[in-house]
PDB file of C-alpha atoms in Angstrom:
ATOM      1  CA  MET D   1      -0.001  -0.184  -0.146  1.00 43.00           C
ATOM      2  CA  GLU D   2       1.328   3.329  -0.855  1.00 45.00           C
ATOM      3  CA  MET D   3       1.992   5.923   1.827  1.00 46.00           C
ATOM      4  CA  SER D   4       0.532   9.351   1.820  1.00 47.00           C
ATOM      5  CA  CYS D   5       2.754  12.569   1.487  1.00 47.00           C
ATOM      6  CA  PHE D   6       2.012  13.060   4.961  1.00 40.00           C
ATOM      7  CA  ASN D   7       2.904   9.924   6.061  1.00 48.00           C
ATOM      8  CA  GLN D   8       6.015   9.734   3.846  1.00 46.00           C
ATOM      9  CA  ARG D   9       7.214  12.757   5.642  1.00 46.00           C
ATOM     10  CA  VAL D  10       6.604  11.431   8.921  1.00 42.00           C
ATOM     11  CA  PHE D  11       8.534   8.157   8.424  1.00 42.00           C
ATOM     12  CA  LEU D  12      11.050  10.113   6.797  1.00 42.00           C
ATOM     13  CA  LEU D  13      11.102  12.509   9.893  1.00 43.00           C
ATOM     14  CA  THR D  14      11.339   9.168  12.552  1.00 43.00           C
ATOM     15  CA  LEU D  15      14.376   8.058  10.406  1.00 44.00           C
ATOM     16  CA  LEU D  16      16.586  11.304  10.730  1.00 45.00           C
ATOM     17  CA  LEU D  17      15.482  12.251  14.148  1.00 41.00           C
ATOM     18  CA  PRO D  18      17.848   9.650  15.688  1.00 43.00           C
ATOM     19  CA  ILE D  19      20.722  11.056  13.154  1.00 40.00           C
ATOM     20  CA  VAL D  20      20.012  14.406  14.438  1.00 41.00           C
ATOM     21  CA  VAL D  21      20.350  13.360  18.606  1.00 40.00           C
ATOM     22  CA  ILE D  22      23.550  12.129  17.649  1.00 37.00           C
ATOM     23  CA  LEU D  23      24.723  15.007  15.680  1.00 40.00           C
ATOM     24  CA  VAL D  24      23.957  17.364  18.889  1.00 42.00           C
ATOM     25  CA  GLU D  25      25.093  15.021  21.643  1.00 43.00           C
ATOM     26  CA  GLY D  26      28.173  13.614  19.611  1.00 46.00           C
ATOM     27  CA  GLN D  27      30.307  10.543  21.249  1.00 60.00           C
ATOM     28  CA  GLY D  28      28.478   9.415  24.776  1.00 85.00           C
ATOM     29  CA  THR D  29      28.392  13.266  25.760  1.00 96.00           C
ATOM     30  CA  ARG D  30      24.149  14.453  26.427  1.00 96.00           C
ATOM     31  CA  VAL D  31      22.666  17.558  27.923  1.00 97.00           C
ATOM     32  CA  GLY D  32      21.670  16.450  31.440  1.00 97.00           C
ATOM     33  CA  PHE D  33      24.671  14.490  31.787  1.00 97.00           C
ATOM     34  CA  TYR D  34      24.957  15.518  35.774  1.00 98.00           C
ATOM     35  CA  SER D  35      20.901  16.043  36.315  1.00 98.00           C
ATOM     36  CA  THR D  36      21.247  13.348  39.206  1.00 98.00           C
ATOM     37  CA  SER D  37      24.816  12.893  40.054  1.00 98.00           C
ATOM     38  CA  CYS D  38      25.372  16.485  40.234  1.00 98.00           C
ATOM     39  CA  PRO D  39      22.631  18.631  39.771  1.00 98.00           C
ATOM     40  CA  LYS D  40      24.046  22.310  40.404  1.00 98.00           C
ATOM     41  CA  VAL D  41      27.046  21.874  38.636  1.00 98.00           C
ATOM     42  CA  GLU D  42      25.224  24.357  35.502  1.00 98.00           C
ATOM     43  CA  SER D  43      24.226  27.294  38.238  1.00 98.00           C
ATOM     44  CA  ILE D  44      27.448  26.680  40.170  1.00 98.00           C
ATOM     45  CA  VAL D  45      29.528  26.991  36.986  1.00 98.00           C
ATOM     46  CA  SER D  46      27.176  30.085  35.854  1.00 98.00           C
ATOM     47  CA  SER D  47      27.159  32.356  39.189  1.00 98.00           C
ATOM     48  CA  THR D  48      31.480  31.470  39.460  1.00 98.00           C
ATOM     49  CA  VAL D  49      31.489  32.849  35.918  1.00 98.00           C
ATOM     50  CA  GLN D  50      29.476  35.553  36.638  1.00 98.00           C
ATOM     51  CA  SER D  51      30.992  36.909  39.905  1.00 98.00           C
ATOM     52  CA  HIS D  52      34.374  36.960  38.009  1.00 98.00           C
ATOM     53  CA  PHE D  53      33.069  38.447  35.417  1.00 98.00           C
ATOM     54  CA  LYS D  54      31.723  41.489  37.461  1.00 98.00           C
ATOM     55  CA  SER D  55      35.181  42.126  38.440  1.00 97.00           C
ATOM     56  CA  ASP D  56      36.775  41.488  35.313  1.00 97.00           C
ATOM     57  CA  PRO D  57      34.647  41.219  31.888  1.00 97.00           C
ATOM     58  CA  THR D  58      37.712  40.333  29.674  1.00 96.00           C
ATOM     59  CA  ILE D  59      37.413  36.984  31.217  1.00 97.00           C
ATOM     60  CA  ALA D  60      34.523  36.501  29.038  1.00 98.00           C
ATOM     61  CA  PRO D  61      36.312  36.443  25.645  1.00 98.00           C
ATOM     62  CA  GLY D  62      39.523  34.647  27.828  1.00 98.00           C
ATOM     63  CA  LEU D  63      37.120  31.619  28.537  1.00 98.00           C
ATOM     64  CA  LEU D  64      35.843  31.040  25.050  1.00 98.00           C
ATOM     65  CA  ARG D  65      39.348  31.503  23.243  1.00 98.00           C
ATOM     66  CA  MET D  66      40.436  28.767  25.873  1.00 98.00           C
ATOM     67  CA  HIS D  67      37.815  26.277  25.154  1.00 98.00           C
ATOM     68  CA  PHE D  68      38.263  26.525  21.404  1.00 98.00           C
ATOM     69  CA  HIS D  69      41.967  26.166  22.174  1.00 98.00           C
ATOM     70  CA  ASP D  70      41.405  23.271  24.505  1.00 98.00           C
ATOM     71  CA  CYS D  71      38.947  21.730  21.505  1.00 98.00           C
ATOM     72  CA  PHE D  72      41.630  21.757  18.857  1.00 97.00           C
ATOM     73  CA  VAL D  73      44.460  19.801  20.778  1.00 96.00           C
ATOM     74  CA  GLN D  74      43.889  16.386  21.651  1.00 93.00           C
ATOM     75  CA  GLY D  75      39.982  16.913  21.868  1.00 97.00           C
ATOM     76  CA  CYS D  76      37.978  18.286  24.548  1.00 98.00           C
ATOM     77  CA  ASP D  77      39.517  17.163  27.378  1.00 98.00           C
ATOM     78  CA  GLY D  78      40.665  19.951  29.546  1.00 98.00           C
ATOM     79  CA  SER D  79      44.305  19.377  28.755  1.00 98.00           C
ATOM     80  CA  ILE D  80      44.765  23.276  28.438  1.00 98.00           C
ATOM     81  CA  LEU D  81      44.313  23.614  32.053  1.00 98.00           C
ATOM     82  CA  ILE D  82      47.466  21.172  32.737  1.00 98.00           C
ATOM     83  CA  ASP D  83      50.440  23.101  34.123  1.00 98.00           C
ATOM     84  CA  GLY D  84      53.739  21.643  33.725  1.00 97.00           C
ATOM     85  CA  PRO D  85      57.146  23.009  31.690  1.00 96.00           C
ATOM     86  CA  ASN D  86      56.052  21.735  28.441  1.00 96.00           C
ATOM     87  CA  ALA D  87      52.466  21.681  28.857  1.00 97.00           C
ATOM     88  CA  GLU D  88      49.901  22.964  25.953  1.00 97.00           C
ATOM     89  CA  LYS D  89      49.539  26.344  28.489  1.00 97.00           C
ATOM     90  CA  THR D  90      52.858  27.192  27.800  1.00 97.00           C
ATOM     91  CA  ALA D  91      52.698  26.655  23.837  1.00 97.00           C
ATOM     92  CA  PRO D  92      52.968  30.385  21.947  1.00 94.00           C
ATOM     93  CA  PRO D  93      49.419  30.578  20.919  1.00 94.00           C
ATOM     94  CA  ASN D  94      48.885  29.763  24.291  1.00 96.00           C
ATOM     95  CA  GLN D  95      50.782  32.034  26.367  1.00 92.00           C
ATOM     96  CA  LEU D  96      48.517  34.827  26.840  1.00 93.00           C
ATOM     97  CA  LEU D  97      45.348  32.960  27.497  1.00 96.00           C
ATOM     98  CA  ARG D  98      43.379  33.923  30.798  1.00 95.00           C
ATOM     99  CA  GLY D  99      40.683  32.789  32.699  1.00 98.00           C
ATOM    100  CA  TYR D 100      42.287  29.723  34.714  1.00 98.00           C
ATOM    101  CA  GLU D 101      41.354  30.625  38.099  1.00 98.00           C
ATOM    102  CA  VAL D 102      37.542  30.851  37.275  1.00 98.00           C
ATOM    103  CA  ILE D 103      37.625  27.025  36.095  1.00 98.00           C
ATOM    104  CA  ASP D 104      39.573  26.467  39.470  1.00 98.00           C
ATOM    105  CA  ASP D 105      37.353  28.415  41.489  1.00 98.00           C
ATOM    106  CA  ALA D 106      33.687  26.565  39.732  1.00 98.00           C
ATOM    107  CA  LYS D 107      35.947  23.072  40.248  1.00 98.00           C
ATOM    108  CA  THR D 108      36.489  23.797  43.605  1.00 98.00           C
ATOM    109  CA  GLN D 109      32.871  24.591  44.920  1.00 98.00           C
ATOM    110  CA  LEU D 110      32.105  21.582  42.982  1.00 98.00           C
ATOM    111  CA  GLU D 111      34.355  19.363  44.723  1.00 98.00           C
ATOM    112  CA  SER D 112      33.092  20.289  48.012  1.00 98.00           C
ATOM    113  CA  VAL D 113      29.215  19.547  47.014  1.00 98.00           C
ATOM    114  CA  CYS D 114      30.027  16.144  44.274  1.00 97.00           C
ATOM    115  CA  PRO D 115      33.905  15.358  44.898  1.00 98.00           C
ATOM    116  CA  GLY D 116      35.391  13.093  41.893  1.00 98.00           C
ATOM    117  CA  VAL D 117      31.762  13.791  39.405  1.00 98.00           C
ATOM    118  CA  VAL D 118      32.483  16.550  37.317  1.00 98.00           C
ATOM    119  CA  SER D 119      35.087  17.100  34.685  1.00 98.00           C
ATOM    120  CA  CYS D 120      37.460  20.153  34.445  1.00 98.00           C
ATOM    121  CA  ALA D 121      36.527  19.784  30.623  1.00 98.00           C
ATOM    122  CA  ASP D 122      33.058  19.917  31.261  1.00 98.00           C
ATOM    123  CA  ILE D 123      33.524  23.024  33.323  1.00 98.00           C
ATOM    124  CA  LEU D 124      35.338  24.502  30.472  1.00 98.00           C
ATOM    125  CA  ALA D 125      32.563  24.160  28.188  1.00 98.00           C
ATOM    126  CA  LEU D 126      29.789  25.343  30.401  1.00 98.00           C
ATOM    127  CA  ALA D 127      31.954  28.230  31.112  1.00 98.00           C
ATOM    128  CA  ALA D 128      32.558  29.466  27.462  1.00 98.00           C
ATOM    129  CA  ARG D 129      28.436  29.220  26.938  1.00 98.00           C
ATOM    130  CA  ASP D 130      28.232  30.945  30.241  1.00 98.00           C
ATOM    131  CA  SER D 131      30.614  34.080  29.096  1.00 98.00           C
ATOM    132  CA  VAL D 132      28.620  34.291  25.851  1.00 98.00           C
ATOM    133  CA  VAL D 133      25.786  34.710  27.635  1.00 98.00           C
ATOM    134  CA  LEU D 134      26.982  37.295  29.842  1.00 98.00           C
ATOM    135  CA  THR D 135      28.073  39.282  26.739  1.00 98.00           C
ATOM    136  CA  SER D 136      24.490  39.614  25.439  1.00 97.00           C
ATOM    137  CA  GLY D 137      24.861  36.427  23.231  1.00 98.00           C
ATOM    138  CA  ALA D 138      22.341  33.609  23.328  1.00 97.00           C
ATOM    139  CA  SER D 139      22.112  30.641  25.522  1.00 98.00           C
ATOM    140  CA  TRP D 140      22.626  27.396  23.856  1.00 98.00           C
ATOM    141  CA  ALA D 141      22.104  23.293  25.648  1.00 98.00           C
ATOM    142  CA  VAL D 142      25.597  22.318  26.145  1.00 98.00           C
ATOM    143  CA  PRO D 143      25.971  18.610  26.121  1.00 98.00           C
ATOM    144  CA  THR D 144      27.980  17.074  29.025  1.00 98.00           C
ATOM    145  CA  GLY D 145      29.895  14.200  30.032  1.00 97.00           C
ATOM    146  CA  ARG D 146      33.643  14.609  28.560  1.00 98.00           C
ATOM    147  CA  ARG D 147      36.283  12.903  31.016  1.00 98.00           C
ATOM    148  CA  ASP D 148      39.807  14.691  31.588  1.00 98.00           C
ATOM    149  CA  GLY D 149      43.005  14.020  29.607  1.00 98.00           C
ATOM    150  CA  THR D 150      45.985  13.304  30.995  1.00 97.00           C
ATOM    151  CA  VAL D 151      48.176  14.131  28.402  1.00 97.00           C
ATOM    152  CA  SER D 152      49.034  17.793  27.851  1.00 97.00           C
ATOM    153  CA  GLN D 153      52.507  18.630  25.374  1.00 97.00           C
ATOM    154  CA  SER D 154      53.212  22.106  23.971  1.00 97.00           C
ATOM    155  CA  SER D 155      53.908  20.435  20.709  1.00 96.00           C
ATOM    156  CA  ASP D 156      50.635  19.321  20.145  1.00 95.00           C
ATOM    157  CA  ALA D 157      49.663  23.354  20.069  1.00 95.00           C
ATOM    158  CA  ASN D 158      51.676  23.961  16.950  1.00 89.00           C
ATOM    159  CA  ASN D 159      48.558  23.223  14.383  1.00 88.00           C
ATOM    160  CA  LEU D 160      46.099  25.557  16.188  1.00 96.00           C
ATOM    161  CA  PRO D 161      44.605  28.087  13.566  1.00 97.00           C
ATOM    162  CA  GLY D 162      46.519  31.107  13.283  1.00 96.00           C
ATOM    163  CA  PHE D 163      46.400  34.865  12.524  1.00 97.00           C
ATOM    164  CA  ARG D 164      48.147  34.550   9.676  1.00 97.00           C
ATOM    165  CA  ASP D 165      46.410  31.682   8.168  1.00 98.00           C
ATOM    166  CA  THR D 166      45.031  31.493   4.451  1.00 98.00           C
ATOM    167  CA  VAL D 167      41.389  31.081   4.100  1.00 98.00           C
ATOM    168  CA  ASP D 168      42.283  27.232   2.438  1.00 98.00           C
ATOM    169  CA  VAL D 169      44.277  26.585   5.659  1.00 98.00           C
ATOM    170  CA  GLN D 170      41.916  27.642   7.979  1.00 98.00           C
ATOM    171  CA  LYS D 171      39.119  25.493   6.120  1.00 98.00           C
ATOM    172  CA  LYS D 172      42.009  22.474   5.979  1.00 98.00           C
ATOM    173  CA  LYS D 173      42.332  22.492   9.832  1.00 98.00           C
ATOM    174  CA  PHE D 174      38.619  22.914  10.782  1.00 98.00           C
ATOM    175  CA  ALA D 175      37.882  19.768   8.142  1.00 98.00           C
ATOM    176  CA  ASP D 176      40.228  17.746  10.171  1.00 97.00           C
ATOM    177  CA  LYS D 177      38.157  18.351  13.233  1.00 97.00           C
ATOM    178  CA  GLY D 178      34.950  17.321  11.229  1.00 97.00           C
ATOM    179  CA  LEU D 179      33.707  21.141  11.175  1.00 98.00           C
ATOM    180  CA  ASN D 180      33.278  22.461   7.739  1.00 98.00           C
ATOM    181  CA  THR D 181      33.062  26.004   6.025  1.00 98.00           C
ATOM    182  CA  GLN D 182      30.103  27.598   7.949  1.00 98.00           C
ATOM    183  CA  ASP D 183      31.043  26.469  11.261  1.00 98.00           C
ATOM    184  CA  LEU D 184      34.463  28.010  10.426  1.00 98.00           C
ATOM    185  CA  VAL D 185      33.092  31.742   9.519  1.00 98.00           C
ATOM    186  CA  THR D 186      30.668  31.078  12.478  1.00 98.00           C
ATOM    187  CA  LEU D 187      33.183  30.347  15.170  1.00 98.00           C
ATOM    188  CA  VAL D 188      35.379  32.940  14.206  1.00 98.00           C
ATOM    189  CA  GLY D 189      32.666  35.182  14.801  1.00 98.00           C
ATOM    190  CA  GLY D 190      33.500  34.952  18.315  1.00 98.00           C
ATOM    191  CA  HIS D 191      35.914  37.236  17.778  1.00 98.00           C
ATOM    192  CA  THR D 192      33.308  39.679  18.195  1.00 98.00           C
ATOM    193  CA  ILE D 193      33.886  39.725  21.827  1.00 98.00           C
ATOM    194  CA  GLY D 194      37.911  40.019  23.088  1.00 97.00           C
ATOM    195  CA  THR D 195      40.959  41.674  22.247  1.00 97.00           C
ATOM    196  CA  ALA D 196      44.217  40.908  19.874  1.00 97.00           C
ATOM    197  CA  ALA D 197      48.180  42.559  21.098  1.00 97.00           C
ATOM    198  CA  CYS D 198      49.640  44.813  18.399  1.00 97.00           C
ATOM    199  CA  GLN D 199      52.384  42.704  18.009  1.00 96.00           C
ATOM    200  CA  PHE D 200      49.664  40.061  16.205  1.00 96.00           C
ATOM    201  CA  PHE D 201      48.738  42.144  13.495  1.00 97.00           C
ATOM    202  CA  SER D 202      50.786  45.565  13.107  1.00 97.00           C
ATOM    203  CA  TYR D 203      52.705  44.059  10.222  1.00 97.00           C
ATOM    204  CA  ARG D 204      49.685  44.239   8.178  1.00 98.00           C
ATOM    205  CA  LEU D 205      49.767  48.302   8.740  1.00 98.00           C
ATOM    206  CA  TYR D 206      53.697  48.623   8.248  1.00 96.00           C
ATOM    207  CA  ASN D 207      55.669  47.594   4.558  1.00 92.00           C
ATOM    208  CA  PHE D 208      53.107  45.035   3.929  1.00 95.00           C
ATOM    209  CA  THR D 209      53.797  45.430   0.560  1.00 93.00           C
ATOM    210  CA  SER D 210      55.707  47.896  -1.523  1.00 91.00           C
ATOM    211  CA  THR D 211      53.212  50.594  -1.214  1.00 89.00           C
ATOM    212  CA  GLY D 212      52.546  50.250   2.158  1.00 93.00           C
ATOM    213  CA  ALA D 213      49.560  48.626   4.489  1.00 96.00           C
ATOM    214  CA  ASP D 214      47.831  45.587   3.491  1.00 97.00           C
ATOM    215  CA  PRO D 215      45.311  46.533   0.838  1.00 96.00           C
ATOM    216  CA  SER D 216      42.332  44.514   2.065  1.00 97.00           C
ATOM    217  CA  MET D 217      42.206  47.133   4.894  1.00 97.00           C
ATOM    218  CA  ASN D 218      40.385  50.453   5.008  1.00 98.00           C
ATOM    219  CA  PRO D 219      42.818  53.315   4.705  1.00 97.00           C
ATOM    220  CA  ALA D 220      41.135  55.387   7.349  1.00 98.00           C
ATOM    221  CA  PHE D 221      41.240  52.414   9.841  1.00 98.00           C
ATOM    222  CA  VAL D 222      44.856  51.884   9.050  1.00 98.00           C
ATOM    223  CA  SER D 223      45.704  55.231  10.231  1.00 98.00           C
ATOM    224  CA  GLN D 224      43.378  54.710  13.439  1.00 97.00           C
ATOM    225  CA  LEU D 225      45.404  51.433  13.864  1.00 98.00           C
ATOM    226  CA  GLN D 226      48.739  53.248  13.072  1.00 98.00           C
ATOM    227  CA  ALA D 227      48.351  55.677  16.075  1.00 97.00           C
ATOM    228  CA  LEU D 228      46.723  52.867  18.365  1.00 97.00           C
ATOM    229  CA  CYS D 229      50.128  50.717  17.763  1.00 98.00           C
ATOM    230  CA  PRO D 230      53.099  52.851  16.696  1.00 97.00           C
ATOM    231  CA  GLN D 231      55.760  51.213  14.741  1.00 94.00           C
ATOM    232  CA  ASN D 232      58.281  49.705  16.827  1.00 91.00           C
ATOM    233  CA  GLY D 233      56.129  50.609  19.633  1.00 94.00           C
ATOM    234  CA  ASP D 234      54.398  48.684  22.726  1.00 96.00           C
ATOM    235  CA  GLY D 235      53.623  45.266  20.887  1.00 96.00           C
ATOM    236  CA  SER D 236      51.156  43.723  24.048  1.00 95.00           C
ATOM    237  CA  ARG D 237      49.123  46.436  23.606  1.00 97.00           C
ATOM    238  CA  ARG D 238      45.599  45.210  23.233  1.00 97.00           C
ATOM    239  CA  ILE D 239      43.348  46.278  20.829  1.00 98.00           C
ATOM    240  CA  GLY D 240      39.485  45.165  20.503  1.00 98.00           C
ATOM    241  CA  LEU D 241      39.079  42.355  17.773  1.00 98.00           C
ATOM    242  CA  ASP D 242      35.261  43.913  17.132  1.00 98.00           C
ATOM    243  CA  ASN D 243      36.212  47.488  16.398  1.00 96.00           C
ATOM    244  CA  GLY D 244      33.252  49.422  18.515  1.00 96.00           C
ATOM    245  CA  SER D 245      31.693  46.275  19.684  1.00 96.00           C
ATOM    246  CA  ALA D 246      34.458  44.501  21.311  1.00 95.00           C
ATOM    247  CA  ASN D 247      32.486  43.696  24.674  1.00 96.00           C
ATOM    248  CA  LYS D 248      28.787  42.712  22.867  1.00 97.00           C
ATOM    249  CA  PHE D 249      28.157  39.495  21.271  1.00 98.00           C
ATOM    250  CA  ASP D 250      26.849  40.739  17.975  1.00 97.00           C
ATOM    251  CA  THR D 251      27.221  40.407  14.466  1.00 97.00           C
ATOM    252  CA  SER D 252      28.823  43.853  14.030  1.00 98.00           C
ATOM    253  CA  PHE D 253      32.175  41.564  13.926  1.00 98.00           C
ATOM    254  CA  PHE D 254      31.283  40.586  10.522  1.00 98.00           C
ATOM    255  CA  ALA D 255      29.874  44.204   9.581  1.00 98.00           C
ATOM    256  CA  ASN D 256      33.896  45.235  10.157  1.00 98.00           C
ATOM    257  CA  LEU D 257      35.154  42.189   7.624  1.00 98.00           C
ATOM    258  CA  ARG D 258      32.870  43.974   4.919  1.00 98.00           C
ATOM    259  CA  ASP D 259      34.221  47.385   5.951  1.00 98.00           C
ATOM    260  CA  GLY D 260      37.910  46.336   5.696  1.00 98.00           C
ATOM    261  CA  LYS D 261      37.667  47.005   9.288  1.00 98.00           C
ATOM    262  CA  GLY D 262      39.305  43.008  10.243  1.00 98.00           C
ATOM    263  CA  ILE D 263      41.797  43.538  12.904  1.00 98.00           C
ATOM    264  CA  LEU D 264      43.648  39.847  12.140  1.00 98.00           C
ATOM    265  CA  GLU D 265      44.651  39.166   8.450  1.00 98.00           C
ATOM    266  CA  SER D 266      43.403  35.386   8.942  1.00 98.00           C
ATOM    267  CA  ASP D 267      39.451  37.077   9.899  1.00 98.00           C
ATOM    268  CA  GLN D 268      39.726  39.410   7.174  1.00 98.00           C
ATOM    269  CA  ARG D 269      40.411  36.998   4.595  1.00 98.00           C
ATOM    270  CA  LEU D 270      37.083  35.402   5.714  1.00 98.00           C
ATOM    271  CA  TRP D 271      35.713  38.006   3.680  1.00 98.00           C
ATOM    272  CA  THR D 272      38.296  38.534   0.639  1.00 97.00           C
ATOM    273  CA  ASP D 273      37.524  34.409  -0.293  1.00 98.00           C
ATOM    274  CA  ASN D 274      34.383  33.964  -1.807  1.00 97.00           C
ATOM    275  CA  SER D 275      33.920  30.373  -0.450  1.00 98.00           C
ATOM    276  CA  THR D 276      33.772  32.265   3.036  1.00 98.00           C
ATOM    277  CA  LYS D 277      32.356  35.808   2.227  1.00 98.00           C
ATOM    278  CA  THR D 278      28.952  33.986   1.058  1.00 97.00           C
ATOM    279  CA  PHE D 279      28.858  33.146   5.105  1.00 98.00           C
ATOM    280  CA  VAL D 280      29.446  36.699   6.211  1.00 98.00           C
ATOM    281  CA  GLN D 281      27.056  37.944   4.013  1.00 98.00           C
ATOM    282  CA  ARG D 282      24.295  35.792   5.079  1.00 97.00           C
ATOM    283  CA  PHE D 283      24.905  36.704   8.795  1.00 98.00           C
ATOM    284  CA  LEU D 284      24.704  40.243   7.406  1.00 97.00           C
ATOM    285  CA  GLY D 285      21.490  39.478   5.873  1.00 95.00           C
ATOM    286  CA  VAL D 286      22.616  40.692   2.504  1.00 93.00           C
ATOM    287  CA  ARG D 287      19.401  40.699  -0.107  1.00 91.00           C
ATOM    288  CA  GLY D 288      19.094  37.654  -2.322  1.00 90.00           C
ATOM    289  CA  LEU D 289      20.411  35.179   0.229  1.00 89.00           C
ATOM    290  CA  LEU D 290      19.201  32.731   2.570  1.00 92.00           C
ATOM    291  CA  GLY D 291      20.513  34.308   5.677  1.00 93.00           C
ATOM    292  CA  LEU D 292      21.482  33.098   9.021  1.00 96.00           C
ATOM    293  CA  THR D 293      21.075  34.184  12.165  1.00 97.00           C
ATOM    294  CA  PHE D 294      24.277  34.453  14.139  1.00 97.00           C
ATOM    295  CA  ASN D 295      23.068  33.466  17.745  1.00 96.00           C
ATOM    296  CA  VAL D 296      21.575  30.049  16.674  1.00 97.00           C
ATOM    297  CA  GLU D 297      24.500  28.886  14.199  1.00 98.00           C
ATOM    298  CA  PHE D 298      26.932  29.722  16.932  1.00 98.00           C
ATOM    299  CA  GLY D 299      25.354  27.735  19.707  1.00 98.00           C
ATOM    300  CA  LYS D 300      25.148  24.874  16.973  1.00 98.00           C
ATOM    301  CA  SER D 301      28.674  25.147  15.895  1.00 98.00           C
ATOM    302  CA  MET D 302      29.958  25.568  19.646  1.00 98.00           C
ATOM    303  CA  VAL D 303      28.090  21.753  20.375  1.00 98.00           C
ATOM    304  CA  LYS D 304      29.547  20.423  17.550  1.00 97.00           C
ATOM    305  CA  MET D 305      33.329  21.653  18.577  1.00 98.00           C
ATOM    306  CA  SER D 306      32.873  20.875  21.666  1.00 98.00           C
ATOM    307  CA  ASN D 307      32.362  17.200  20.564  1.00 97.00           C
ATOM    308  CA  ILE D 308      35.628  17.153  18.792  1.00 97.00           C
ATOM    309  CA  GLY D 309      37.617  13.973  20.373  1.00 96.00           C
ATOM    310  CA  VAL D 310      35.742  13.798  23.448  1.00 97.00           C
ATOM    311  CA  LYS D 311      37.093  11.266  25.879  1.00 96.00           C
ATOM    312  CA  THR D 312      33.854   9.406  27.646  1.00 93.00           C
ATOM    313  CA  GLY D 313      32.847   5.582  29.649  1.00 90.00           C
ATOM    314  CA  THR D 314      36.175   4.932  30.732  1.00 91.00           C
ATOM    315  CA  ALA D 315      38.962   7.169  29.237  1.00 94.00           C
ATOM    316  CA  GLY D 316      40.455   9.980  30.824  1.00 96.00           C
ATOM    317  CA  GLU D 317      40.134  10.465  34.334  1.00 98.00           C
ATOM    318  CA  ILE D 318      37.993  12.982  36.474  1.00 98.00           C
ATOM    319  CA  ARG D 319      40.523  15.253  37.981  1.00 98.00           C
ATOM    320  CA  LYS D 320      40.380  16.451  41.650  1.00 97.00           C
ATOM    321  CA  VAL D 321      42.501  19.542  40.763  1.00 98.00           C
ATOM    322  CA  CYS D 322      42.195  20.863  37.160  1.00 98.00           C
ATOM    323  CA  SER D 323      45.896  22.113  36.860  1.00 98.00           C
ATOM    324  CA  LYS D 324      47.091  18.428  37.721  1.00 97.00           C
ATOM    325  CA  VAL D 325      46.370  15.133  36.237  1.00 97.00           C
ATOM    326  CA  ASN D 326      45.218  12.760  38.991  1.00 95.00           C
TER     327      ASN D 326
END
């Protein structure tokens, strides 16, 4: 007997639903993993991030970056948190990460109510989400159930996405982690909050070509940045990655790319390469293109990223102290 059109759709949805759940929840992680073993985990992490944010708002972008850097090396296993002379956190791309004290604070509180239950990797994943919410971004459900890694080596951080990377290199690094071009543009959009030190982009302002600055930059913006980051000046001075809106999670970062005001070369290239420009335009609601809602897509891409190489079941451990392997 032939199925009606409606029944066919229902049948297809029934087949597809488990696939969607698997994609969202990943390899053994799930929303509400601690609902019985440590029901207050999300409220404890959230209140901890909030209290630190009140005294120092820069920890929000710091925690978001830290989660990203953790996931791209050895998977999302909290290995970025481990101390040691050759640990991940000592690698050049990680040396300016901040917010470790927030994770330690949350872990101490959780150990007092649920000893040996909540992983440091999960605390970091939750803290990254809470940081976005505190900067006016939308929330999303974070799957939990990650276990902590026991290996942390600075040499493993060499393949993190870099500020000079071409779009092809960026796409390759993301694809190697199971993330597509839309995920790339969406997650780089996390640069809507936070800052970069002059040393990471001042080369674009002086002698980039034989005629001067990087031609992909807005000339008036070049002059503005030259005043803030003079040649041979203080390379550690920090400048907002999202000009005019560095403390608010919004789409102005993409508008800045359109206007030639991207701070990092790797960011600006998302506008000059057609394969990524389309997604920037869709986030900006350009007429004639199917629009994308940044807040919604960011949560989806973060869930995908937060499931990279996770350790579950009996793999890894639950650290007692986030900076030390048990």
